[in-house]
Tab-separated table of C-alpha atoms in Angstrom:
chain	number	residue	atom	x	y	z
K	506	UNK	CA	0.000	0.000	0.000
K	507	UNK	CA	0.902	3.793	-0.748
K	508	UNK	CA	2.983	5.379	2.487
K	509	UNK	CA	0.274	7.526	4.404
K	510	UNK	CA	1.192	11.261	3.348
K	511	UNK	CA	-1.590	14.129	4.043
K	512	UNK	CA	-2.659	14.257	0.224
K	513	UNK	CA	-3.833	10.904	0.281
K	514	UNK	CA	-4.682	9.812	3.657
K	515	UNK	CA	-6.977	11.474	6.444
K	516	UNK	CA	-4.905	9.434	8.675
K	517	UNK	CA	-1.728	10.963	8.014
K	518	UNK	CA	-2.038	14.000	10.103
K	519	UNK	CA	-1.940	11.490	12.931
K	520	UNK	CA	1.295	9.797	11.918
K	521	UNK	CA	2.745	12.850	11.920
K	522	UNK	CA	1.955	13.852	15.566
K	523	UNK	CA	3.556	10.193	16.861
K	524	UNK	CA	6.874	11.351	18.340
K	525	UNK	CA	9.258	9.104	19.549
K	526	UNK	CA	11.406	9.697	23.245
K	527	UNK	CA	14.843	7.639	23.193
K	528	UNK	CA	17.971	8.579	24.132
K	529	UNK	CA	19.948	8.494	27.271
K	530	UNK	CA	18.556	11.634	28.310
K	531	UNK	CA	15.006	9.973	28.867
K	532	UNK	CA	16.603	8.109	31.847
K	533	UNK	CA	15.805	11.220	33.488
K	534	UNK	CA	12.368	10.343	34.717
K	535	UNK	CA	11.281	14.062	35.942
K	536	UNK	CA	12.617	15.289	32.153
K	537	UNK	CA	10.516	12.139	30.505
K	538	UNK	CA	7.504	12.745	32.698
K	539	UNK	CA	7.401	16.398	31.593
K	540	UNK	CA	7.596	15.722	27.772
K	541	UNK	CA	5.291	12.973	27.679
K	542	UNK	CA	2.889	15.858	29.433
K	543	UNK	CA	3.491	18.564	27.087
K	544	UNK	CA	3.035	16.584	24.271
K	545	UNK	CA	0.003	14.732	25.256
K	546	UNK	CA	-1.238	18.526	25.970
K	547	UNK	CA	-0.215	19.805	22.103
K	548	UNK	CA	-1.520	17.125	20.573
K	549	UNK	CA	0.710	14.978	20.315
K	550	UNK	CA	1.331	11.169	21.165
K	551	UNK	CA	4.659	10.456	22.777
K	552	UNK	CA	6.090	6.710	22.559
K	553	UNK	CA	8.903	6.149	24.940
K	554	UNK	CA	10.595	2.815	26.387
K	555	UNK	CA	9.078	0.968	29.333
K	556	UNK	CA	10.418	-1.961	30.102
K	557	UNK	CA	14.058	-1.723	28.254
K	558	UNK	CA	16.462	0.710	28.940
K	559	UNK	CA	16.388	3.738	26.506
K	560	UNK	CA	20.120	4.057	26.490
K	561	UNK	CA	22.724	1.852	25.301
K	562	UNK	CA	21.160	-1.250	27.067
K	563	UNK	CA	17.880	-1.266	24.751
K	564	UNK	CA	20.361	-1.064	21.841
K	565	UNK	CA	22.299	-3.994	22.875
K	566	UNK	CA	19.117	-6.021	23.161
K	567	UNK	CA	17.452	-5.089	19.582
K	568	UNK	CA	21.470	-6.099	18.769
K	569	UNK	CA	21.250	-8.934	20.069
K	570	UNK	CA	17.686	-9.911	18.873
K	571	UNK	CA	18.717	-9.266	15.444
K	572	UNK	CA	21.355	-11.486	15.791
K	573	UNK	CA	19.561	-14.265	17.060
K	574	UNK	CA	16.754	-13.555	14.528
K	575	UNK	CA	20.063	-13.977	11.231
K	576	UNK	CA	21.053	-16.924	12.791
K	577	UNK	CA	17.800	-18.761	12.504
């Protein structure tokens, strides 16, 4: 199917407003907490990690599952 842009998809506004929190800065819960509020106030909907770290840890574990994933 075509990518959702906002000529062809009512939808698409709505992709555009999903914003992602990563980072080793959003270890700092009273920094996280206070995006995830401002955005949910503008509009917007914030994604952020919950149950693996959102520094280097989480990106040794998608490392890892990739690797397990390649070798079968």
């Amino acid at each position: 199917p075509p990518r959702s842009t906002p000529s062809n998809s009512s939808a698409a506004s709505d992709v555009y407003k999903r914003q992602v929190l990563a980072g080793g800065v959003m270890q700092n819960a009273r920094l996280l907490a206070r995006l995830i509020q401002v955005l949910a106030e503008a509009g917007f909907h914030p994604h952020y990690h919950r149950e693996v770290p959102p520094n280097d840890g989480g990106m040794s574990l998608g490392q890892a599952v990739v690797a397990a994933y390649r070798a079968g």
